[in-house]
Short mmCIF file of C-alpha atoms and ligand atoms in Angstrom, two decimals:
data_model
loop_
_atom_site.label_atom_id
_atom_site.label_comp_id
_atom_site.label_asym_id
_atom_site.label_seq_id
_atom_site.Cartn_x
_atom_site.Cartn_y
_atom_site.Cartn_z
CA UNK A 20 10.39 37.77 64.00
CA UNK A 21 6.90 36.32 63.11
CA UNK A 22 7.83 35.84 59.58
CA UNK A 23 11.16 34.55 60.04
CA UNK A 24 11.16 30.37 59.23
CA UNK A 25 12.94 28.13 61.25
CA UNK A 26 15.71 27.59 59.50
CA UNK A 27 16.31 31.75 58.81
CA UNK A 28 15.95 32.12 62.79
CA UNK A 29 18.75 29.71 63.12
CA UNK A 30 20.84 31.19 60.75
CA UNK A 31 20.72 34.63 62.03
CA UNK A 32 21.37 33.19 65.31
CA UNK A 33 24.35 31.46 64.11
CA UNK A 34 25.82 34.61 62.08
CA UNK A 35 25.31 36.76 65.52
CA UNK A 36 27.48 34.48 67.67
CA UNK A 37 29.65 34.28 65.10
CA UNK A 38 30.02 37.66 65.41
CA UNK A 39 30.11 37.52 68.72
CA UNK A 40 32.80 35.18 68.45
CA UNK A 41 34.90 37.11 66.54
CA UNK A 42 34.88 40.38 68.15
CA UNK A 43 35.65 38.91 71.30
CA UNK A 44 38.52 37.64 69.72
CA UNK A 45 38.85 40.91 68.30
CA UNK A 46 38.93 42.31 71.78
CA UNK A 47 41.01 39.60 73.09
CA UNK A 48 43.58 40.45 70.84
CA UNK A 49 43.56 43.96 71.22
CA UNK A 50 43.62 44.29 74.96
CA UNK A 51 47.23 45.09 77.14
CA UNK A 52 46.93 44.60 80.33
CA UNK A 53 49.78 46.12 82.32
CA UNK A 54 51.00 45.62 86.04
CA UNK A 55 52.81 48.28 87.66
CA UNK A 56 53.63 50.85 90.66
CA UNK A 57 51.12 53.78 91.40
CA UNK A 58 53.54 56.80 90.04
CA UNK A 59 55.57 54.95 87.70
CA UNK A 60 54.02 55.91 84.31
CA UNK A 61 54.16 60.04 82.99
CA UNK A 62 50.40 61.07 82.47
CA UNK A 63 49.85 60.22 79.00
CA UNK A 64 52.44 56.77 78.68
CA UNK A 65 50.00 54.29 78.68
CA UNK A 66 46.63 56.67 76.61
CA UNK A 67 50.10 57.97 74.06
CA UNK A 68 50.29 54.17 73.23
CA UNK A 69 46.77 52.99 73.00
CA UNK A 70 46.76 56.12 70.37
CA UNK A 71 49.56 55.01 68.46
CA UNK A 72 48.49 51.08 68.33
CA UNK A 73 44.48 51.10 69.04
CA UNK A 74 45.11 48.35 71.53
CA UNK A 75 43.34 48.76 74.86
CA UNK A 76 45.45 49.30 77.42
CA UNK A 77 44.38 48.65 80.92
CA UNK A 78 46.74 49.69 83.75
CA UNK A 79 46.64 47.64 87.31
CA UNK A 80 48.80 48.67 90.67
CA UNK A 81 50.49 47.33 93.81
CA UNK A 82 52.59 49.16 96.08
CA UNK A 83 54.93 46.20 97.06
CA UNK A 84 56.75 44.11 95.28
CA UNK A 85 55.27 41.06 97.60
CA UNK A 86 52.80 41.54 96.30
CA UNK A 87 53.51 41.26 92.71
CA UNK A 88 55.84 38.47 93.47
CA UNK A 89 53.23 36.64 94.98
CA UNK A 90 50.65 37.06 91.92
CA UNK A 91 52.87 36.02 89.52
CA UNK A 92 53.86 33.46 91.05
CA UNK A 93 50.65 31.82 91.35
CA UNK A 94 50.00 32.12 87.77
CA UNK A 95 46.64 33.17 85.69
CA UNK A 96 47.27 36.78 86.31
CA UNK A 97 46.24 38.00 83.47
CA UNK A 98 48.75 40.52 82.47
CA UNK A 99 51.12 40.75 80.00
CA UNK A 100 53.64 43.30 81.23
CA UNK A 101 54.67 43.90 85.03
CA UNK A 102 57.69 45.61 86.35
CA UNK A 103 59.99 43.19 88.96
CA UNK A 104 62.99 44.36 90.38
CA UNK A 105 65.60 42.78 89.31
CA UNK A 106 66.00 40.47 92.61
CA UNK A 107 61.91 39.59 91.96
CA UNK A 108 62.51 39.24 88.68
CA UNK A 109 65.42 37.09 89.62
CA UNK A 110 63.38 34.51 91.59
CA UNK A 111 60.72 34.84 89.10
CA UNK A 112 62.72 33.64 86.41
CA UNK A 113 64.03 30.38 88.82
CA UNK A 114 60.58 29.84 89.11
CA UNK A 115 59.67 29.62 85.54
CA UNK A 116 57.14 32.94 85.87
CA UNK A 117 58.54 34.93 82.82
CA UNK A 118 58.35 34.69 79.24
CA UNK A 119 61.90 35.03 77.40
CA UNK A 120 62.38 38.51 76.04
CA UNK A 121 64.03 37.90 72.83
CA UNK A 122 66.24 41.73 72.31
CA UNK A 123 66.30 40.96 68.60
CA UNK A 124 61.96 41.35 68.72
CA UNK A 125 62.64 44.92 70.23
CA UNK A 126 63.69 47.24 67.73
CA UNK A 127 64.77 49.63 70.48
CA UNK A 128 66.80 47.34 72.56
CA UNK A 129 70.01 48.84 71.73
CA UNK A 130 69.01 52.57 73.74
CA UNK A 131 69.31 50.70 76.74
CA UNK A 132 72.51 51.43 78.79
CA UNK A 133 75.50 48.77 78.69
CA UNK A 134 76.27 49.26 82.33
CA UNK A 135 73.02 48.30 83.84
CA UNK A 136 72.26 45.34 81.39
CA UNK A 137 75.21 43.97 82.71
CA UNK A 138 74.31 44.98 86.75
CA UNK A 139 70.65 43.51 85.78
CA UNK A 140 72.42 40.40 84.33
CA UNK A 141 73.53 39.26 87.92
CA UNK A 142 69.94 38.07 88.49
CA UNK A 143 69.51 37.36 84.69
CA UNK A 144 72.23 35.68 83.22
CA UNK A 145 72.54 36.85 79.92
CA UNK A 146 69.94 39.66 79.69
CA UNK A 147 67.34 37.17 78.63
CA UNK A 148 63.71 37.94 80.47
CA UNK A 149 64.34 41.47 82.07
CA UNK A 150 64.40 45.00 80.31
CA UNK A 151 65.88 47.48 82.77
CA UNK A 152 63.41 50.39 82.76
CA UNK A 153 64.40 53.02 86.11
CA UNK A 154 66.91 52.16 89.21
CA UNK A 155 66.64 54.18 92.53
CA UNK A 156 67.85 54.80 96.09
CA UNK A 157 65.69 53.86 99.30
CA UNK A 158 66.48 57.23 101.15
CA UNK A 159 65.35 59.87 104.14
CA UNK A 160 62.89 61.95 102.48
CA UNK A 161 61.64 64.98 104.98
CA UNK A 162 60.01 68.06 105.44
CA UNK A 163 62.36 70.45 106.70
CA UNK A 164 60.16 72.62 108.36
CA UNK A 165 58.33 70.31 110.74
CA UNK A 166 61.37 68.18 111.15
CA UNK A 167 63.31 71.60 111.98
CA UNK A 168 60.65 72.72 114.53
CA UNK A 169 61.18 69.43 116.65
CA UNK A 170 65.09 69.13 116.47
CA UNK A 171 67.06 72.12 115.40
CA UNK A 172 70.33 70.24 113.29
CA UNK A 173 68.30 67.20 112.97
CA UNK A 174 70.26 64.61 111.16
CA UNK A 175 68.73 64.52 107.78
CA UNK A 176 71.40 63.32 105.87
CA UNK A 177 71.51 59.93 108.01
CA UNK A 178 69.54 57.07 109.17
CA UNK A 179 69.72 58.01 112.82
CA UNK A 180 66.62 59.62 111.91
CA UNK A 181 64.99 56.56 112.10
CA UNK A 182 66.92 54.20 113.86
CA UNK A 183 68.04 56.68 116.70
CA UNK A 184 65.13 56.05 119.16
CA UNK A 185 66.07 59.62 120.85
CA UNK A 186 65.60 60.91 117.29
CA UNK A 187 62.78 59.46 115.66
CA UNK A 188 60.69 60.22 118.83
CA UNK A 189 60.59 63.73 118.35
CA UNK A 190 58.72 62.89 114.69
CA UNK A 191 56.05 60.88 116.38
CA UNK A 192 53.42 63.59 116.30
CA UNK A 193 54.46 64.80 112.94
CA UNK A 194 54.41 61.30 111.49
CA UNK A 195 57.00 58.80 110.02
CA UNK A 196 56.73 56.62 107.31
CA UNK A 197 58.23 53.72 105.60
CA UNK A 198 57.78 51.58 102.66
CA UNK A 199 56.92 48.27 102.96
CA UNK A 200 59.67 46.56 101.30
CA UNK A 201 61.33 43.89 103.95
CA UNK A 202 64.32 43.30 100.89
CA UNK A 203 65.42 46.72 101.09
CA UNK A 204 64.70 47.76 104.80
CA UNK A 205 66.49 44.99 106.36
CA UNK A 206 69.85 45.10 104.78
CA UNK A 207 69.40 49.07 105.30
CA UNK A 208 69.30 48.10 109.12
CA UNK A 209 72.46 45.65 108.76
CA UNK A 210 74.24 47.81 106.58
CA UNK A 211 73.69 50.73 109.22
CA UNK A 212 74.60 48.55 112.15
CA UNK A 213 78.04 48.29 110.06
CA UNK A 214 77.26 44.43 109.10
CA UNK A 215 77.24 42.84 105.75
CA UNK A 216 73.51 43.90 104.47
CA UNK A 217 72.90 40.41 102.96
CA UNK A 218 74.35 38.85 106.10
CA UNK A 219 73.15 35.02 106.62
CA UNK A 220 73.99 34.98 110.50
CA UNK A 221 70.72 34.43 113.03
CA UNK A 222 72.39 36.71 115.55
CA UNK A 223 72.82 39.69 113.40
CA UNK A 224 69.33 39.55 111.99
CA UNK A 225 68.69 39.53 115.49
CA UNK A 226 70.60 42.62 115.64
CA UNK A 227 68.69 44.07 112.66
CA UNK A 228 64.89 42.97 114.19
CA UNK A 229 65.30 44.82 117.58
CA UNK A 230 66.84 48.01 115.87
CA UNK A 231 63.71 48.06 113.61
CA UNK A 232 61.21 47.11 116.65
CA UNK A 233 62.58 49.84 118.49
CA UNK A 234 61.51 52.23 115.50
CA UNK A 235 58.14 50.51 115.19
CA UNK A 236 56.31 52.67 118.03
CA UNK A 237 57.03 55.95 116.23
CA UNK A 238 56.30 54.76 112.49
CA UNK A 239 52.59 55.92 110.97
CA UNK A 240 52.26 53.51 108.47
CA UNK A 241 54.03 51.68 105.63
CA UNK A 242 51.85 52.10 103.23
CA UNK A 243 54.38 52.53 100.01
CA UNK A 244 51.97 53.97 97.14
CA UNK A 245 50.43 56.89 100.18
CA UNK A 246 53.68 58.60 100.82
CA UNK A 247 53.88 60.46 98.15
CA UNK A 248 50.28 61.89 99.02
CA UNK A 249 51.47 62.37 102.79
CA UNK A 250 54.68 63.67 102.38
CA UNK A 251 52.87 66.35 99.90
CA UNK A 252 50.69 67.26 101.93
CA UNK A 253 51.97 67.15 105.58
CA UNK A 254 50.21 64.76 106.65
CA UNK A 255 54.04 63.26 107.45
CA UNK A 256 57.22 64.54 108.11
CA UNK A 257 59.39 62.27 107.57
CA UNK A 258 60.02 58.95 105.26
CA UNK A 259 62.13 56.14 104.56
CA UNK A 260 61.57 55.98 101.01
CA UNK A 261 62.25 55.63 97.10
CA UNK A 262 64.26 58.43 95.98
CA UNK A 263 61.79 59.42 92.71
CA UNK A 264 58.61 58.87 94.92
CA UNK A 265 59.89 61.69 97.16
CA UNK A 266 60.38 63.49 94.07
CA UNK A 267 57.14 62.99 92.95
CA UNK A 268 56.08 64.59 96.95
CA UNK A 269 58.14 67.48 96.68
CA UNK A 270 56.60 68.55 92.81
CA UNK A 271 53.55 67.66 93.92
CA UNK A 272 53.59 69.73 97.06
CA UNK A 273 54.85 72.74 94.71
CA UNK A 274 52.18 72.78 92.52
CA UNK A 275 49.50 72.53 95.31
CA UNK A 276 51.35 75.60 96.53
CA UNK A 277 50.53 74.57 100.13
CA UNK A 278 54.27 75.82 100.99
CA UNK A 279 55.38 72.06 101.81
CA UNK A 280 58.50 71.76 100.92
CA UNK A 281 59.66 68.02 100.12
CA UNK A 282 63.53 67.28 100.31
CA UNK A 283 65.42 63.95 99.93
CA UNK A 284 68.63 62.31 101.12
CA UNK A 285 71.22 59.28 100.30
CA UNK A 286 71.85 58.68 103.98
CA UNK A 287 75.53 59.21 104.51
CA UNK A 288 75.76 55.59 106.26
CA UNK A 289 74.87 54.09 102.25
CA UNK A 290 71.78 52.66 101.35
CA UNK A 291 70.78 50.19 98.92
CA UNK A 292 70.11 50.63 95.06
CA UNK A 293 67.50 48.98 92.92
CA UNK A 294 66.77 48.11 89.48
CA UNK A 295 63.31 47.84 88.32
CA UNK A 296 62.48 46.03 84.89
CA UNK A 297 60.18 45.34 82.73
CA UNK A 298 59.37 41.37 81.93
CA UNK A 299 56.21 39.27 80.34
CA UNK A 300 54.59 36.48 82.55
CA UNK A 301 55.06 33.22 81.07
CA UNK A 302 51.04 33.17 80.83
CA UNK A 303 50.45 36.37 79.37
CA UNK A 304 47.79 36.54 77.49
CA UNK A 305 49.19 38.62 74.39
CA UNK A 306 53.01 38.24 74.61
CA UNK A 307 53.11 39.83 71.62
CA UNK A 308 51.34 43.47 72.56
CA UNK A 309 53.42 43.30 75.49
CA UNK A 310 56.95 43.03 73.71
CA UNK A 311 54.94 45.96 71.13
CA UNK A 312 54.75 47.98 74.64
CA UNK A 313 58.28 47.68 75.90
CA UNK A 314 59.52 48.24 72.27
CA UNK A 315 57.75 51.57 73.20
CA UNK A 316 59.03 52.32 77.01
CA UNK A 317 62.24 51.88 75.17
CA UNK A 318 61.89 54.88 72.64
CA UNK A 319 64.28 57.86 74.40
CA UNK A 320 60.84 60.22 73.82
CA UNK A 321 58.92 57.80 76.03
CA UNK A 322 60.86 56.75 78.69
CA UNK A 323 62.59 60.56 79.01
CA UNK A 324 58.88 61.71 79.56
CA UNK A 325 58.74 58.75 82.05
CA UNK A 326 61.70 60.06 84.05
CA UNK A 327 60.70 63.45 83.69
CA UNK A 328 57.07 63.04 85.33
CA UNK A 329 58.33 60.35 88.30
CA UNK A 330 61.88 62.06 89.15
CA UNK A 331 63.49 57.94 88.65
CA UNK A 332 66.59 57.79 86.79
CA UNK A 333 65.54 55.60 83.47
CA UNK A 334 68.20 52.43 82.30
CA UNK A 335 68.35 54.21 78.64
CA UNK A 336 71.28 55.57 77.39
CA UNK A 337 69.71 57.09 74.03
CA UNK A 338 67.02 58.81 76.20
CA UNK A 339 69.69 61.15 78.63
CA UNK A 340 69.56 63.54 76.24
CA UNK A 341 66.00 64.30 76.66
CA UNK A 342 65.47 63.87 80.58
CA UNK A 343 65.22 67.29 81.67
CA UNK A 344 68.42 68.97 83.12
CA UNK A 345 66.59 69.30 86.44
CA UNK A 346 66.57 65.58 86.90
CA UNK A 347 69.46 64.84 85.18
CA UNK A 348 71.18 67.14 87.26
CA UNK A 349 70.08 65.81 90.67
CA UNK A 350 72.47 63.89 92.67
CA UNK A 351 69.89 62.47 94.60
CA UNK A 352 68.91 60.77 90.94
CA UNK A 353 71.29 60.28 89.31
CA UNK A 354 74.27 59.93 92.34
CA UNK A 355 77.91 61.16 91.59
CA UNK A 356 80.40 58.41 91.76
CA UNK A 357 81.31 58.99 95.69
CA UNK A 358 77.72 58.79 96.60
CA UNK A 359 77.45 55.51 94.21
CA UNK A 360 80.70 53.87 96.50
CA UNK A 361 78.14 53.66 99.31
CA UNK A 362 75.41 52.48 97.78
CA UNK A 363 74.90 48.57 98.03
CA UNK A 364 73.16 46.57 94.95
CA UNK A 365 70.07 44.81 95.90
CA UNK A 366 70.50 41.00 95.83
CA UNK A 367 68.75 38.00 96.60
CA UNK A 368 69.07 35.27 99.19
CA UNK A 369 68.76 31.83 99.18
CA UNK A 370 64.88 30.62 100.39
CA UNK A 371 65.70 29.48 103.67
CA UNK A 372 67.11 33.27 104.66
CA UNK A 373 64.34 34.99 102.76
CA UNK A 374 61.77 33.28 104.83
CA UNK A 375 63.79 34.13 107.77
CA UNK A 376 63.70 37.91 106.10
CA UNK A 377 59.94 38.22 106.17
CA UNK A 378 59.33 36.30 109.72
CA UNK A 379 61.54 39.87 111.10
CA UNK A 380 59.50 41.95 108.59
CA UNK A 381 56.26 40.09 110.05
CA UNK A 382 57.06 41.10 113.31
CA UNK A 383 58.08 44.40 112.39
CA UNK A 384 54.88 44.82 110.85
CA UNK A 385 53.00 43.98 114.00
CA UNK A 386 55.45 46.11 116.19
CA UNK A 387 56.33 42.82 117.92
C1 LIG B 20 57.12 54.29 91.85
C2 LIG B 20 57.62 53.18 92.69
C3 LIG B 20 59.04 52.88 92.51
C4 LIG B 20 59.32 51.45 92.70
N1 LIG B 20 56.12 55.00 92.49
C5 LIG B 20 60.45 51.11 93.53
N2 LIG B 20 60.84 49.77 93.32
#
């Protein structure tokens, strides 16, 4: 360093920020950064891909769609690829969150299934910002065995389960769960009551609140992404929740070979279904990676595997073929037409009643 002159100092200075400068941009570039569910990839989607494209992928998780609402929303998230429901993504798009998905940049666009583009183009008029990736049931899942010990002929095909107070009692030791979704548990509760689950009228809300309080004392917790754990392992017997996540429990539970056995209904009363998508925020950093990643979700190979590992019924009509017949197979994922007659479509309400929505799922949360 001694020897170096001024003006050579300077120079190497300059030449190392320049590098500097350009492998940060370098990095910037080549960095995906995607927003998701806990459970919602197979093992090797998101390492297959950084393989294939040598763009670092980095993988971030909530458990409620709040929650992703709510970061989105406020902008400067940093990532370039999160997966809304439909009724999210809905709002999202009203609120000028996402990015336009142009289908014509997505080589792959044309796997997708006809039906659901047009169910998903109720919230998105004209297909324009959400990809449907996987749609579900919210259903009973339960452990036979520890539910059967408490009430011989327990009703596990129905949501008296839960909102039976005589019922859900006897679980109390044995644990309940639900997932923390007020947009799918509420018009569960109306639609059970026999009232219209999107229902604007204060009294039957009302109606819905006190059925749900009167559950509150025997639920565990509502934490979403830990029911898969606890319905694998005991720790609960019984759960109000999405159809491939108790599918993920019961496989789980199998390979641990801990002799829990996992099962899952489509409550007899109807339930709702949901359609989850894939969208860019408006701010994403590299809108251009992220359309590269959903051009890959939407090869059959990759989203079959998808299905295969997390037990979800995938929106591709190219990839059937390659979801196992296990899955494909299951009424419980993919529902014969007379269970699909009583399932209700997730839909969004107008601000004023979604406010009113989460006060009841504010108090249900505090059991008050
Ligand atoms: C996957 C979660 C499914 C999301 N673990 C339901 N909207």
């Amino acid at each position: 360093m001694q020897n170096l002159s001024r003006t050579t100092l300077r120079s190497v200075i300059a030449a190392s920020l320049a590098v500097l400068a350009v492998s940060t941009a370098a990095q910037a570039q080549d960095k995906l950064f995607i927003y998701n569910f806990s459970d919602y990839f197979a093992e090797d989607t998101v390492a297959n891909f950084q393989t294939r494209t040598g763009v670092e992928t980095r993988l971030d998780f909530y458990d409620s769609l709040e929650v992703l609402e709510t970061r989105l929303l406020a902008g400067g998230s940093g990532f370039d690829v999160a997966f809304p429901s439909a009724t999210v993504g809905e709002r999202l798009i009203q609120s000028g969150a996402l990015k336009p998905v142009d289908p014509a940049s997505l080589k792959n666009y044309g796997n997708l299934d006809k039906e659901l583009l047009k169910l998903v183009a109720e919230h998105d008029p004209d297909n324009k910002y959400l990809v449907p990736y996987m749609w579900l049931t919210t259903g009973v899942a339960y452990n036979a065995k520890l539910v059967g010990e408490r009430l011989a002929d327990a009703p596990v095909d129905s949501l008296d389960m839960f909102f039976k107070p005589e019922v859900a009692e006897k679980f109390r030791d044995c644990g309940i769960g639900i997932v923390d979704a007020p947009n799918e548990v509420i018009p569960i509760a109306l639609n059970y009551l026999g009232l219209d689950p999107y229902s604007t009228k204060p009294d039957e809300l009302e109606k819905a609140k006190e059925l749900l309080l009167k559950l509150r004392p025997y639920i565990r917790h509502m934490q979403s992404g830990q029911l898969v754990a606890d319905m694998a392992s005991g720790q609960l017997c019984l759960a109000l929740m999405w159809s491939g996540d108790a599918g993920i429990a019961a496989a789980r539970a199998e390979e641990a070979e801990t002799g829990v056995k996992v099962d899952y209904s489509i409550p007899q009363e109807g339930t709702i279904i949901s359609f989850d998508t894939m969208a860019i925020p408006a701010d994403a950093p590299d809108p251009e990676q992220a359309l590269a990643f959903i051009d890959y979700i939407l090869e059959p190979k990759t989203v079959a595997a998808i299905s295969n590992h997390v037990y979800y019924a995938n929106a591709n009509a190219a990839a059937t073929a390659e979801v196992s017949a296990e899955i494909r197979d299951n009424p419980n994922i993919y529902p014969p037409a007379e269970v699909r007659s009583k399932l209700f479509v997730d839909k969004s309400l107008p601000p004023r009643q979604t406010r009113e929505r989460t006060r009841v799922w504010s108090a249900f949360r505090a059991g008050q």
